[in-house]
């Protein structure tokens, strides 16, 4: 699975499934945070998005930096 930022950069992650059905994405987060200059009080909006022909799935991440004026629709 991949994590994708708002610019389109992709970061590879591994999908781990817990016995109770929850999933955990392992890896890729540190690189995403460094590339996007994520700091302590920033927020991330995450959305699972299907690719072409519904075959692949990735996590789309939008970073909202503290103090930035952003309108979310």
PDB file of C-alpha atoms in Angstrom:
ATOM      1  CA  UNK A   1       0.000   0.000   0.000  1.00  0.00           C
ATOM      2  CA  UNK A   2       1.137   3.581  -0.514  1.00  0.00           C
ATOM      3  CA  UNK A   3       0.625   6.865   1.292  1.00  0.00           C
ATOM      4  CA  UNK A   4       0.263   9.796  -1.102  1.00  0.00           C
ATOM      5  CA  UNK A   5       0.649  13.482  -0.237  1.00  0.00           C
ATOM      6  CA  UNK A   6      -1.233  16.367  -1.839  1.00  0.00           C
ATOM      7  CA  UNK A   7       1.589  16.938  -4.360  1.00  0.00           C
ATOM      8  CA  UNK A   8       1.450  13.302  -5.518  1.00  0.00           C
ATOM      9  CA  UNK A   9       4.604  11.961  -3.853  1.00  0.00           C
ATOM     10  CA  UNK A  10       4.189   8.340  -2.794  1.00  0.00           C
ATOM     11  CA  UNK A  11       5.589   6.680   0.316  1.00  0.00           C
ATOM     12  CA  UNK A  12       5.624   2.896   0.669  1.00  0.00           C
ATOM     13  CA  UNK A  13       4.008   1.384   3.739  1.00  0.00           C
ATOM     14  CA  UNK A  14       3.141  -2.115   4.910  1.00  0.00           C
ATOM     15  CA  UNK A  15      -0.343  -3.133   5.934  1.00  0.00           C
ATOM     16  CA  UNK A  16      -0.650  -5.084   9.199  1.00  0.00           C
ATOM     17  CA  UNK A  17      -3.989  -6.593  10.233  1.00  0.00           C
ATOM     18  CA  UNK A  18      -4.874  -7.119  13.865  1.00  0.00           C
ATOM     19  CA  UNK A  19      -6.988 -10.037  15.076  1.00  0.00           C
ATOM     20  CA  UNK A  20      -9.900  -7.707  15.858  1.00  0.00           C
ATOM     21  CA  UNK A  21     -10.029  -6.424  12.244  1.00  0.00           C
ATOM     22  CA  UNK A  22      -8.214  -3.106  12.660  1.00  0.00           C
ATOM     23  CA  UNK A  23      -5.360  -2.267  10.310  1.00  0.00           C
ATOM     24  CA  UNK A  24      -2.036  -0.580  10.986  1.00  0.00           C
ATOM     25  CA  UNK A  25       0.073   1.142   8.320  1.00  0.00           C
ATOM     26  CA  UNK A  26       3.738   0.603   9.158  1.00  0.00           C
ATOM     27  CA  UNK A  27       6.468   2.708   7.542  1.00  0.00           C
ATOM     28  CA  UNK A  28       6.484   5.711   5.244  1.00  0.00           C
ATOM     29  CA  UNK A  29       5.235   8.187   7.832  1.00  0.00           C
ATOM     30  CA  UNK A  30       8.618   9.665   8.764  1.00  0.00           C
ATOM     31  CA  UNK A  31       9.466  10.374   5.117  1.00  0.00           C
ATOM     32  CA  UNK A  32       6.036  11.907   4.498  1.00  0.00           C
ATOM     33  CA  UNK A  33       6.445  14.187   7.531  1.00  0.00           C
ATOM     34  CA  UNK A  34       9.959  15.274   6.535  1.00  0.00           C
ATOM     35  CA  UNK A  35       9.025  16.044   2.904  1.00  0.00           C
ATOM     36  CA  UNK A  36       5.956  18.028   4.001  1.00  0.00           C
ATOM     37  CA  UNK A  37       7.679  19.814   6.916  1.00  0.00           C
ATOM     38  CA  UNK A  38       5.104  18.506   9.420  1.00  0.00           C
ATOM     39  CA  UNK A  39       5.531  19.940  12.909  1.00  0.00           C
ATOM     40  CA  UNK A  40       4.038  19.166  16.311  1.00  0.00           C
ATOM     41  CA  UNK A  41       0.787  21.168  16.109  1.00  0.00           C
ATOM     42  CA  UNK A  42       0.025  20.508  12.430  1.00  0.00           C
ATOM     43  CA  UNK A  43      -2.936  18.335  11.432  1.00  0.00           C
ATOM     44  CA  UNK A  44      -3.320  15.679   8.746  1.00  0.00           C
ATOM     45  CA  UNK A  45      -6.498  14.739   6.910  1.00  0.00           C
ATOM     46  CA  UNK A  46      -6.354  11.129   5.708  1.00  0.00           C
ATOM     47  CA  UNK A  47      -8.656   9.559   3.133  1.00  0.00           C
ATOM     48  CA  UNK A  48      -8.619   6.090   1.591  1.00  0.00           C
ATOM     49  CA  UNK A  49      -8.872   6.457  -2.195  1.00  0.00           C
ATOM     50  CA  UNK A  50      -9.347   3.770  -4.849  1.00  0.00           C
ATOM     51  CA  UNK A  51      -7.154   3.883  -7.936  1.00  0.00           C
ATOM     52  CA  UNK A  52      -8.049   3.256 -11.541  1.00  0.00           C
ATOM     53  CA  UNK A  53     -10.617   0.509 -12.088  1.00  0.00           C
ATOM     54  CA  UNK A  54     -10.921   0.121  -8.271  1.00  0.00           C
ATOM     55  CA  UNK A  55      -7.913  -2.228  -8.248  1.00  0.00           C
ATOM     56  CA  UNK A  56      -5.522  -0.438  -5.905  1.00  0.00           C
ATOM     57  CA  UNK A  57      -6.069   1.503  -2.711  1.00  0.00           C
ATOM     58  CA  UNK A  58      -3.906   4.258  -1.265  1.00  0.00           C
ATOM     59  CA  UNK A  59      -4.093   6.682   1.628  1.00  0.00           C
ATOM     60  CA  UNK A  60      -4.312  10.317   0.505  1.00  0.00           C
ATOM     61  CA  UNK A  61      -2.876  12.701   3.131  1.00  0.00           C
ATOM     62  CA  UNK A  62      -3.353  16.462   3.250  1.00  0.00           C
ATOM     63  CA  UNK A  63      -1.229  18.404   5.743  1.00  0.00           C
ATOM     64  CA  UNK A  64      -2.718  21.468   7.437  1.00  0.00           C
ATOM     65  CA  UNK A  65       0.054  23.514   9.015  1.00  0.00           C
ATOM     66  CA  UNK A  66      -0.699  25.300  12.287  1.00  0.00           C
ATOM     67  CA  UNK A  67      -1.815  28.862  11.685  1.00  0.00           C
ATOM     68  CA  UNK A  68      -2.419  28.349   7.961  1.00  0.00           C
ATOM     69  CA  UNK A  69      -5.796  29.535   6.757  1.00  0.00           C
ATOM     70  CA  UNK A  70      -7.353  26.598   4.919  1.00  0.00           C
ATOM     71  CA  UNK A  71     -10.941  26.036   3.919  1.00  0.00           C
ATOM     72  CA  UNK A  72     -12.027  22.409   3.956  1.00  0.00           C
ATOM     73  CA  UNK A  73     -15.078  21.508   1.904  1.00  0.00           C
TER      74      UNK A  73
END
